[in-house]
């Protein structure tokens, strides 16, 4: 059974940093595109960042560019999200997601769609106070 387990969320003041981790099991981690999404109360789930399985290309939502960094360690089956210069509007539940094994994309925008990802973690809460 595929499992994605997020950790690292918590409370932080505006301007602070957090590092989220997601450990995957029961899948060939290095052959899955990994992504991070977030969902705030009463809002739709939105794309945050993704990193491809083959070349490791990464993509970010405009709202987090320059502040967040996605990375992966295939030897540890782990994807990370380093979040710096946090803002109150970053407050949300953050979800780790994995695409299908060796899945291609026709257009890059597909990577920002939740429907591209087949597996999801339970989420970790990030709260940024002002």
CSV table of C-alpha atoms in Angstrom, one decimal:
chain,number,residue,atom,x,y,z
A,1,UNK,CA,0.0,0.0,0.0
A,2,UNK,CA,1.5,3.3,-1.1
A,3,UNK,CA,1.9,5.8,1.8
A,4,UNK,CA,3.0,9.4,1.9
A,5,UNK,CA,3.7,10.8,5.3
A,6,UNK,CA,4.3,14.5,5.8
A,7,UNK,CA,6.0,16.1,8.7
A,8,UNK,CA,7.6,19.4,9.7
A,9,UNK,CA,4.5,21.6,10.0
A,10,UNK,CA,3.9,23.9,12.9
A,11,UNK,CA,3.5,27.4,14.1
A,12,UNK,CA,5.8,30.1,12.9
A,13,UNK,CA,5.9,33.9,12.9
A,14,UNK,CA,5.8,35.8,9.7
A,15,UNK,CA,9.2,36.0,8.1
A,16,UNK,CA,10.2,32.7,9.6
A,17,UNK,CA,11.0,29.3,8.0
A,18,UNK,CA,9.8,25.7,8.1
A,19,UNK,CA,11.1,22.6,6.3
A,20,UNK,CA,8.5,20.1,5.4
A,21,UNK,CA,9.3,16.5,4.7
A,22,UNK,CA,7.4,13.7,3.0
A,23,UNK,CA,8.5,10.1,3.2
A,24,UNK,CA,7.1,7.7,0.7
A,25,UNK,CA,6.8,3.9,1.0
A,26,UNK,CA,5.7,1.1,-1.3
A,27,UNK,CA,6.6,2.8,-4.5
A,28,UNK,CA,9.6,3.2,-6.7
A,29,UNK,CA,10.2,6.7,-5.4
A,30,UNK,CA,12.8,7.8,-8.0
A,31,UNK,CA,10.4,7.1,-10.8
A,32,UNK,CA,7.6,9.3,-9.5
A,33,UNK,CA,7.1,13.0,-9.9
A,34,UNK,CA,6.5,14.5,-6.5
A,35,UNK,CA,4.5,17.6,-5.6
A,36,UNK,CA,3.3,19.8,-2.8
A,37,UNK,CA,-0.2,21.3,-2.6
A,38,UNK,CA,-1.9,23.3,0.1
A,39,UNK,CA,-5.4,24.0,1.2
A,40,UNK,CA,-6.6,26.8,3.4
A,41,UNK,CA,-10.1,26.8,5.1
A,42,UNK,CA,-12.9,27.5,2.6
A,43,UNK,CA,-10.5,27.5,-0.3
A,44,UNK,CA,-9.7,25.0,-3.1
A,45,UNK,CA,-6.5,23.0,-3.0
A,46,UNK,CA,-3.8,24.8,-4.8
A,47,UNK,CA,-0.5,23.9,-6.3
A,48,UNK,CA,2.7,24.9,-4.5
A,49,UNK,CA,5.6,23.1,-6.1
A,50,UNK,CA,6.6,20.0,-8.0
A,51,UNK,CA,9.8,18.1,-9.0
A,52,UNK,CA,10.0,15.7,-11.9
A,53,UNK,CA,11.1,12.1,-11.6
A,54,UNK,CA,13.5,11.9,-14.5
A,55,UNK,CA,15.6,15.1,-14.7
A,56,UNK,CA,14.5,16.6,-11.4
A,57,UNK,CA,13.1,19.8,-13.0
A,58,UNK,CA,11.1,21.8,-10.5
A,59,UNK,CA,8.2,24.2,-10.9
A,60,UNK,CA,6.6,26.6,-8.5
A,61,UNK,CA,3.4,28.6,-8.1
A,62,UNK,CA,3.9,32.3,-8.6
A,63,UNK,CA,2.9,32.9,-5.0
A,64,UNK,CA,5.9,31.0,-3.6
A,65,UNK,CA,8.6,31.6,-6.1
A,66,UNK,CA,11.8,32.9,-4.5
A,67,UNK,CA,10.6,31.8,-1.1
A,68,UNK,CA,10.0,28.0,-1.3
A,69,UNK,CA,12.4,25.3,-2.6
A,70,UNK,CA,11.4,21.8,-3.4
A,71,UNK,CA,14.0,19.0,-3.4
A,72,UNK,CA,14.2,15.3,-3.2
A,73,UNK,CA,16.5,12.6,-1.9
A,74,UNK,CA,15.8,9.4,-3.8
A,75,UNK,CA,18.0,7.4,-1.5
A,76,UNK,CA,15.8,8.3,1.4
A,77,UNK,CA,12.5,8.2,-0.5
A,78,UNK,CA,11.9,11.7,0.7
A,79,UNK,CA,10.8,15.0,-0.9
A,80,UNK,CA,11.2,18.3,1.0
A,81,UNK,CA,9.7,21.7,0.9
A,82,UNK,CA,11.9,24.4,2.4
A,83,UNK,CA,9.7,27.4,3.1
A,84,UNK,CA,11.4,30.8,3.9
A,85,UNK,CA,10.0,34.3,4.4
A,86,UNK,CA,6.7,32.8,5.4
A,87,UNK,CA,3.6,35.0,5.2
A,88,UNK,CA,0.2,34.7,7.0
A,89,UNK,CA,-1.4,33.8,3.6
A,90,UNK,CA,0.8,30.7,3.6
A,91,UNK,CA,-1.3,29.3,6.4
A,92,UNK,CA,-2.8,26.0,5.2
A,93,UNK,CA,-2.7,22.3,5.3
A,94,UNK,CA,0.2,21.2,3.1
A,95,UNK,CA,-0.2,17.9,1.2
A,96,UNK,CA,2.5,15.7,-0.4
A,97,UNK,CA,1.5,14.1,-3.6
A,98,UNK,CA,3.0,11.5,-6.1
A,99,UNK,CA,2.3,11.0,-9.7
A,100,UNK,CA,2.0,7.7,-11.4
A,101,UNK,CA,5.2,5.8,-11.9
A,102,UNK,CA,7.2,7.1,-14.9
A,103,UNK,CA,4.3,9.2,-15.9
A,104,UNK,CA,4.8,11.7,-18.7
A,105,UNK,CA,3.3,15.1,-19.2
A,106,UNK,CA,2.0,16.6,-22.4
A,107,UNK,CA,2.1,20.2,-21.1
A,108,UNK,CA,3.9,21.6,-18.0
A,109,UNK,CA,0.6,23.0,-16.6
A,110,UNK,CA,-0.5,19.4,-16.0
A,111,UNK,CA,1.9,19.3,-13.1
A,112,UNK,CA,0.0,22.0,-11.3
A,113,UNK,CA,-3.3,20.1,-11.5
A,114,UNK,CA,-4.3,17.8,-8.6
A,115,UNK,CA,-5.6,15.3,-11.1
A,116,UNK,CA,-2.1,14.5,-12.3
A,117,UNK,CA,-1.2,13.0,-8.9
A,118,UNK,CA,-2.3,9.5,-8.0
A,119,UNK,CA,-1.3,9.4,-4.3
A,120,UNK,CA,-1.7,11.8,-1.5
A,121,UNK,CA,-0.5,12.2,2.1
A,122,UNK,CA,-2.8,13.2,5.0
A,123,UNK,CA,-1.3,16.7,5.2
A,124,UNK,CA,0.5,18.7,7.8
A,125,UNK,CA,-0.7,22.0,9.2
A,126,UNK,CA,1.4,25.2,8.7
A,127,UNK,CA,0.3,28.3,10.6
A,128,UNK,CA,2.0,31.6,10.1
A,129,UNK,CA,1.1,34.3,12.6
A,130,UNK,CA,1.5,38.0,12.1
